Short mmCIF file of C-alpha atoms in Angstrom, two decimals:
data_model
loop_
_atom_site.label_atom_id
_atom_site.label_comp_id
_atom_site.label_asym_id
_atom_site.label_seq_id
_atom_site.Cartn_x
_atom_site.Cartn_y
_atom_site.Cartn_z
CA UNK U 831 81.20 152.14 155.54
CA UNK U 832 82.11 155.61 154.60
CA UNK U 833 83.44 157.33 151.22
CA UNK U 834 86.48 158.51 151.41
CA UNK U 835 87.76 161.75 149.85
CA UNK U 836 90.15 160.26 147.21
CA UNK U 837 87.62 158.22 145.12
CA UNK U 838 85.00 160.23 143.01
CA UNK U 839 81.31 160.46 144.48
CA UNK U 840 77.96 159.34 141.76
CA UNK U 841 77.79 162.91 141.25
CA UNK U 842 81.13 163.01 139.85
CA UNK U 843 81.03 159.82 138.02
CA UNK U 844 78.18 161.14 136.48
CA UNK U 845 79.62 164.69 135.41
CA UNK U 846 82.56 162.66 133.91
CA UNK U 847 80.11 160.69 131.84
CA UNK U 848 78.13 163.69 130.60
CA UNK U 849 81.15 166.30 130.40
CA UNK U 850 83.91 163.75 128.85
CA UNK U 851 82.45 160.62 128.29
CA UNK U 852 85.57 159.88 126.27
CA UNK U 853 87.82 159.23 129.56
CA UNK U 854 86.42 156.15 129.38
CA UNK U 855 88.03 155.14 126.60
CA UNK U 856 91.32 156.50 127.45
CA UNK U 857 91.25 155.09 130.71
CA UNK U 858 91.14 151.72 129.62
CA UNK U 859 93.76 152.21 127.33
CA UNK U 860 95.93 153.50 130.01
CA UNK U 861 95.19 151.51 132.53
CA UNK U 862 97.99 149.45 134.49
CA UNK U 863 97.79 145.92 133.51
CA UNK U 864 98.82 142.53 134.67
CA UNK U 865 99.13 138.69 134.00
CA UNK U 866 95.91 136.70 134.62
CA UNK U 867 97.35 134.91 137.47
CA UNK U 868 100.25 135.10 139.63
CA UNK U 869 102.71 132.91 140.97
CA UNK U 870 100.65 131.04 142.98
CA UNK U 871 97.87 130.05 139.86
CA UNK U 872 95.56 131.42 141.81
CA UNK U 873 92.48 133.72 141.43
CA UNK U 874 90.10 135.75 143.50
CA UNK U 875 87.88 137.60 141.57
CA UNK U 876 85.07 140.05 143.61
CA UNK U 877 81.60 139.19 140.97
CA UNK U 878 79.42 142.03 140.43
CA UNK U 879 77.29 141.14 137.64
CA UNK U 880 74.14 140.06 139.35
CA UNK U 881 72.19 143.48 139.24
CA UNK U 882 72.34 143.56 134.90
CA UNK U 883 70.48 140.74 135.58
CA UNK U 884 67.89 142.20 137.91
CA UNK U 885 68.82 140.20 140.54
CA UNK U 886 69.53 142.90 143.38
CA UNK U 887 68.74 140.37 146.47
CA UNK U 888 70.92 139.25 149.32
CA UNK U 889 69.75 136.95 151.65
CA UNK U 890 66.23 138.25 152.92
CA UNK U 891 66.65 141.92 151.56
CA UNK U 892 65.37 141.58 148.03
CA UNK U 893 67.03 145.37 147.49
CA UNK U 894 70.44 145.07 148.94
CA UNK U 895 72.16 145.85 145.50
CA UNK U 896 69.57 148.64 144.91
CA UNK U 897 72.39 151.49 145.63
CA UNK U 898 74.80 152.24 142.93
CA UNK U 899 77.48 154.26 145.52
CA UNK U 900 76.70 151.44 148.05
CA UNK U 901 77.43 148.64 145.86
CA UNK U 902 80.46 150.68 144.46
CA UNK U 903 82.19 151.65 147.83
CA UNK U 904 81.74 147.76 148.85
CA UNK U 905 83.93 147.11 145.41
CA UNK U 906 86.56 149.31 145.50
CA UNK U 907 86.87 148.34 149.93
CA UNK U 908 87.46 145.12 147.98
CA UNK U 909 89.49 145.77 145.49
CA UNK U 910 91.42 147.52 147.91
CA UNK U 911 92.76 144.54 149.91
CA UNK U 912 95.73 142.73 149.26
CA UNK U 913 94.97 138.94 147.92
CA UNK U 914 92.08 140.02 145.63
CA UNK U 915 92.78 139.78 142.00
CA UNK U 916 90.24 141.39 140.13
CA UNK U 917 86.89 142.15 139.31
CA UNK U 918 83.41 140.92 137.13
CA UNK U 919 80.91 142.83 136.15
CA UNK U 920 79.15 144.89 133.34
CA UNK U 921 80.11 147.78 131.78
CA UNK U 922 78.53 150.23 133.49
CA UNK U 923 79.99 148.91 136.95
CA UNK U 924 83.30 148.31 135.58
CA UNK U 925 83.31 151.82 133.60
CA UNK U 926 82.70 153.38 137.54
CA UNK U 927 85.53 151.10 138.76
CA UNK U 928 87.53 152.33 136.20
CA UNK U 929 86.97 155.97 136.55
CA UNK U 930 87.32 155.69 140.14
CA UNK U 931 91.02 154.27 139.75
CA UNK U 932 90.08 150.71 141.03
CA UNK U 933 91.19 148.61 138.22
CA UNK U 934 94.85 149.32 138.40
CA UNK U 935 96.73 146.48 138.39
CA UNK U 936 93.44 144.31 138.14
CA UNK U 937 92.05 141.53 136.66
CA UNK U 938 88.99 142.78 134.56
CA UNK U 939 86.49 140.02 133.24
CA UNK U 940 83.77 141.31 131.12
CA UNK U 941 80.46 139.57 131.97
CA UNK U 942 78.79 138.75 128.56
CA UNK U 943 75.11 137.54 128.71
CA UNK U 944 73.01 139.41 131.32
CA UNK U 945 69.48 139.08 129.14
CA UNK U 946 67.60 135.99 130.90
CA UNK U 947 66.25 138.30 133.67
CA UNK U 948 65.55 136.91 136.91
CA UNK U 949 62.05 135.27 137.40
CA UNK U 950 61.12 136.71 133.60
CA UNK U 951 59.62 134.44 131.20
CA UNK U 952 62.41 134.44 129.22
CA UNK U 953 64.88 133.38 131.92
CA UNK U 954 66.45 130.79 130.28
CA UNK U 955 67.06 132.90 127.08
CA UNK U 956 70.52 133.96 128.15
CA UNK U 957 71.32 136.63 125.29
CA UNK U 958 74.71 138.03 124.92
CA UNK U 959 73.13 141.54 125.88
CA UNK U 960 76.51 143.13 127.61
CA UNK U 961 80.30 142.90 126.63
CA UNK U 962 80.54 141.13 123.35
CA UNK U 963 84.17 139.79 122.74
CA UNK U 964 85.66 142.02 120.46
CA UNK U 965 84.56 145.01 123.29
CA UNK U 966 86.46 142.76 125.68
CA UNK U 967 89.67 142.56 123.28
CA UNK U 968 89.27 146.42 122.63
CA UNK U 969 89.43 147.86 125.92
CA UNK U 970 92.21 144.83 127.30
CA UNK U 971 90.07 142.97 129.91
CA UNK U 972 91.15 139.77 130.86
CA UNK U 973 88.59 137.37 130.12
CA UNK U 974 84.58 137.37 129.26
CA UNK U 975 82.30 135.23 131.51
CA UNK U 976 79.27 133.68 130.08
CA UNK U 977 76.59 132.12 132.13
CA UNK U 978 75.39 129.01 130.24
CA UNK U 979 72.06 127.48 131.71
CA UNK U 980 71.17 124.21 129.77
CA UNK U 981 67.38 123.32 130.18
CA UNK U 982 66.66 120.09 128.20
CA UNK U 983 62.67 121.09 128.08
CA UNK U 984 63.74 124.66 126.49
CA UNK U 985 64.42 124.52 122.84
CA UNK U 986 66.02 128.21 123.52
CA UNK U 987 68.97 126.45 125.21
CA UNK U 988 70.26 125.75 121.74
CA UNK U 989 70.54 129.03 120.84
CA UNK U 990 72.56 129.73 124.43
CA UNK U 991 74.96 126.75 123.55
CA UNK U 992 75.85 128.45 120.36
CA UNK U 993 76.66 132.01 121.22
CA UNK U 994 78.58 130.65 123.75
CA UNK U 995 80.56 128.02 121.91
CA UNK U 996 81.41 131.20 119.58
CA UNK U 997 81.85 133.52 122.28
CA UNK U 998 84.95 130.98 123.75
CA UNK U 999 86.16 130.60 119.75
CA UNK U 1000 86.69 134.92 119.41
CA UNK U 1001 88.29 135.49 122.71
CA UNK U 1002 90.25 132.17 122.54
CA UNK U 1003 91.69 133.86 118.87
CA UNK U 1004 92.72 136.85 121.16
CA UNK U 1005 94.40 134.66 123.87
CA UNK U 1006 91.62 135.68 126.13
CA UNK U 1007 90.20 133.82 128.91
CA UNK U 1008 86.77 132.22 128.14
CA UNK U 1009 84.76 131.64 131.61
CA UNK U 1010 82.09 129.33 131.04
CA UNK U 1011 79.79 129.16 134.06
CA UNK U 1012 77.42 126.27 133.21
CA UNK U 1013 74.30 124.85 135.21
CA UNK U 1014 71.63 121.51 134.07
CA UNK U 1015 68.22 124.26 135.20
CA UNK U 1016 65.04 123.22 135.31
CA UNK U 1017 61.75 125.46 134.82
CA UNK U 1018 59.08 124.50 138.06
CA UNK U 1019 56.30 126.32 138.95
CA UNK U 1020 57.32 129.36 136.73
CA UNK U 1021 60.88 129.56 138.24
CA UNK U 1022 64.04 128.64 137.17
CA UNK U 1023 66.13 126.01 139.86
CA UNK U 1024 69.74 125.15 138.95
CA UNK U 1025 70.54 121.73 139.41
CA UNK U 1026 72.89 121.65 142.10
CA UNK U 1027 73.28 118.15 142.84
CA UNK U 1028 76.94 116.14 141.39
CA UNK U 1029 75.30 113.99 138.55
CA UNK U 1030 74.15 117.27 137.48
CA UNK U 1031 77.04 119.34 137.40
CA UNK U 1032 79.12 116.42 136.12
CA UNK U 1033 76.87 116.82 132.82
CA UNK U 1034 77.30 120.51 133.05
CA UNK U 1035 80.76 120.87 132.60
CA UNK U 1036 80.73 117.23 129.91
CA UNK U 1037 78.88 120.26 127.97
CA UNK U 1038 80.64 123.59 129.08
CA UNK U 1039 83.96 121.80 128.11
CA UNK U 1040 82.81 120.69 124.56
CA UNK U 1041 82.06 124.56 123.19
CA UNK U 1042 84.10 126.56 121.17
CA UNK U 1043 86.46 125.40 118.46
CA UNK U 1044 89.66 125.34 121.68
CA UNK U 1045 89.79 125.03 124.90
CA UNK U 1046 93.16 126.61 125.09
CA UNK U 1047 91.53 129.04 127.26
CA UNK U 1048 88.73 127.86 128.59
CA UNK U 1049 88.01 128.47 131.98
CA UNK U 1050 85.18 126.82 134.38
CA UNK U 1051 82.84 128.77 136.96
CA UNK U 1052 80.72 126.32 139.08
CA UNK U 1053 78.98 126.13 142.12
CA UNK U 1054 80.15 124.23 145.07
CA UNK U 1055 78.76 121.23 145.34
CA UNK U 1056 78.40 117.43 147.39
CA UNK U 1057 80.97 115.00 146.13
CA UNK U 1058 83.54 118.00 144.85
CA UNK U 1059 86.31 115.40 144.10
CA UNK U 1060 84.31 113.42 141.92
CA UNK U 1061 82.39 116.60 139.96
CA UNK U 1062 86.13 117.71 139.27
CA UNK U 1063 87.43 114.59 138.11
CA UNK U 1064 84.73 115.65 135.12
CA UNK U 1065 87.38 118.09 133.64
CA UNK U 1066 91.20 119.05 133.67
CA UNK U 1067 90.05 122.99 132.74
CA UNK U 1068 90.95 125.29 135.47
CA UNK U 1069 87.59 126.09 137.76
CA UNK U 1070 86.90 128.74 139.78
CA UNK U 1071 84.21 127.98 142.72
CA UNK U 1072 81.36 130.56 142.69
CA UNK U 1073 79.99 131.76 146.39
CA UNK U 1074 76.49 132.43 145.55
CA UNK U 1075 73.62 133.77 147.77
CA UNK U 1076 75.17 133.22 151.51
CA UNK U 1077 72.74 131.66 153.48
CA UNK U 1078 74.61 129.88 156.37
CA UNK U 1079 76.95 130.92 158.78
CA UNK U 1080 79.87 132.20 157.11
CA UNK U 1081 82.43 130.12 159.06
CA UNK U 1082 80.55 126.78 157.06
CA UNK U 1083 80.89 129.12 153.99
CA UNK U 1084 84.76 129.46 154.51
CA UNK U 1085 85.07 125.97 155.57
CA UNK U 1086 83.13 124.60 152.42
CA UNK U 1087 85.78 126.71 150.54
CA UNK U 1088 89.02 125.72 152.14
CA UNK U 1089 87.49 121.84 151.25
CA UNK U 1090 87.22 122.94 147.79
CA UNK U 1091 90.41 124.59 147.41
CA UNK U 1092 92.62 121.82 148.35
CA UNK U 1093 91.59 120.27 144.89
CA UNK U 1094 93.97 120.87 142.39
CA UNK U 1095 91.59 121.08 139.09
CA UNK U 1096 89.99 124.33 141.73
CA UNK U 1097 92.27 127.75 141.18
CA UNK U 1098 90.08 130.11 142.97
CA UNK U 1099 86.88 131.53 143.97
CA UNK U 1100 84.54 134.09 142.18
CA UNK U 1101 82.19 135.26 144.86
CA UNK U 1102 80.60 138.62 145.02
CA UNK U 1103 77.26 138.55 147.51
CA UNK U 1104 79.15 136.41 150.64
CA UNK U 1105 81.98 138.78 150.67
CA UNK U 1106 80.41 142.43 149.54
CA UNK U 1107 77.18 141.53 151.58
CA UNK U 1108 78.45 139.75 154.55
CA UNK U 1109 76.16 139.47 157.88
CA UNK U 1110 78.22 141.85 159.76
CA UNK U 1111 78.73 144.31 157.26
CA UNK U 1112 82.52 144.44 157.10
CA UNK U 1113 83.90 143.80 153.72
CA UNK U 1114 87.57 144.37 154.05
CA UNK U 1115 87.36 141.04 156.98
CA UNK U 1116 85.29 138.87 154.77
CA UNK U 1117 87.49 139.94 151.96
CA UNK U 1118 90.47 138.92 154.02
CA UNK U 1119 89.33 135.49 155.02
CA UNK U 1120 88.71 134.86 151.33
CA UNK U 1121 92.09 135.81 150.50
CA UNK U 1122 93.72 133.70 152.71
CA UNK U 1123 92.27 130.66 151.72
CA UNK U 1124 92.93 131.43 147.80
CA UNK U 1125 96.30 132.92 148.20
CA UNK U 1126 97.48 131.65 151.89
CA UNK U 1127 98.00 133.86 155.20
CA UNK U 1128 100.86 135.65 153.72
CA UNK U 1129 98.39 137.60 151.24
#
């Protein structure tokens, strides 16, 4: 992958943020926007929040998100295709986006709660530690994700069920999109599993549905699971399928998606490792694929 001339280098990003820090603010006030979805209903969104949460691993390299200007050229090659809708992440990785020119015309969701690091103690104490909602109303993004891990051994899951039942309430007063990405997670062996079985993410969403005081715009991130049909039969809130850590061979990846998509409670994908990390390296293909089964060939 190389950089290309038009789009600033770290260095630059940088001098921006020390020299005029305040183009940050402008930008997003200028910036190009558009309706959440298109025609179609449908969404891709490119996920980039993982490293805010220290988790900078893809497949065996535990590092592979180590490299800001990496990670940032993979976005905007991304971004950069036709069929892809937007973007999540944290501030600082949207703030680059932004200053680079990548978020024209974009979807921009504002990932909220980045504070239960990976493998820390506190895991499952899932502050609101990044956008808040009024920052997300502010600066126009589209929607705010929250990740919303319910342990029932962890009396801290209480506290995570109530920032985000207000967290859908303030953006849902703003005609925001609230996207509530819930998981049943259990603590074994000092580690925290998700639950990934249907029973389990059946209960997840009985519970992601239920917060806030509306769920006028309530949106649903989940994992792809066994049984699909039946898990969304759970809820008539729009879901978009997460793509997770790849692990497989891509083509079962794509295929497991295409299953998914043909349900009509499923509007899209959020995926950010499987198509900025895939095993051969080339973004703009994976990026393609994905597009095609969200949007159809004619992306």
């Amino acid at each position: 992958m190389t950089q290309t001339s038009s789009r600033p280098s770290i260095a630059d990003l940088t001098e921006i943020r020390v020299r005029e820090p305040r183009r940050i603010a402008e930008g997003w006030s200028a910036r190009k926007r558009r309706d959440l979805v298109g025609v179609d209903g449908r969404l891709l969104i490119v996920a980039a929040d993982h490293p805010a949460r220290g988790a900078l691993g893809v497949r065996s390299d535990r590092q592979a998100m180590a490299s800001r200007s990496n990670l940032l050229e993979r976005l905007a090659t991304a971004l950069s295709r036709p069929g892809v809708d937007g973007v999540l992440g944290t501030p600082d990785i949207l703030d680059d986006l932004l200053l680079m020119g990548a978020l024209e015309d974009k979807v921009a969701i504002g990932s909220m709660n980045r504070g239960g690091l990976q493998g820390a103690v506190f895991e499952l104490d899932d502050r609101f530690t990044a956008y808040t909602p009024q920052e997300i109303v502010a600066r126009g993004l589209e929607g705010g994700k929250m990740l919303t891990r319910i342990c029932l051994d962890d009396p801290g899951t209480a506290a995570t069920l109530e920032a985000s039942g207000r967290a859908v309430s303030e953006l849902a007063a703003h005609g925001v999109m609230a996207m509530v990405e819930p998981f049943l997670s259990v603590r074994h062996e000092g580690r925290v599993h998700n639950l990934l079985d249907p029973d389990s993410t059946i209960t997840s969403i009985h519970i992601a549905a239920g917060l806030g005081a509306t769920s006028q715009h309530t949106w649903l991130k989940l994992p792809v699971v066994e049984e699909l049909e039946r898990v969304m039969d759970a809820t008539t809130l729009p879901t978009l399928l997460l793509g997770g850590d790849p692990t497989g061979h891509p083509d079962e990846t794509y295929a497991s998606w295409q299953r998914a998509l043909d349900l009509p409670a499923v509007r899209g994908l959020v995926v950010g490792r499987a198509l900025l990390f895939p095993p051969d390296g080339d973004v703009a293909a994976a990026v393609d694929i994905a597009s095609a089964l969200v949007h159809g060939s004619g992306s």
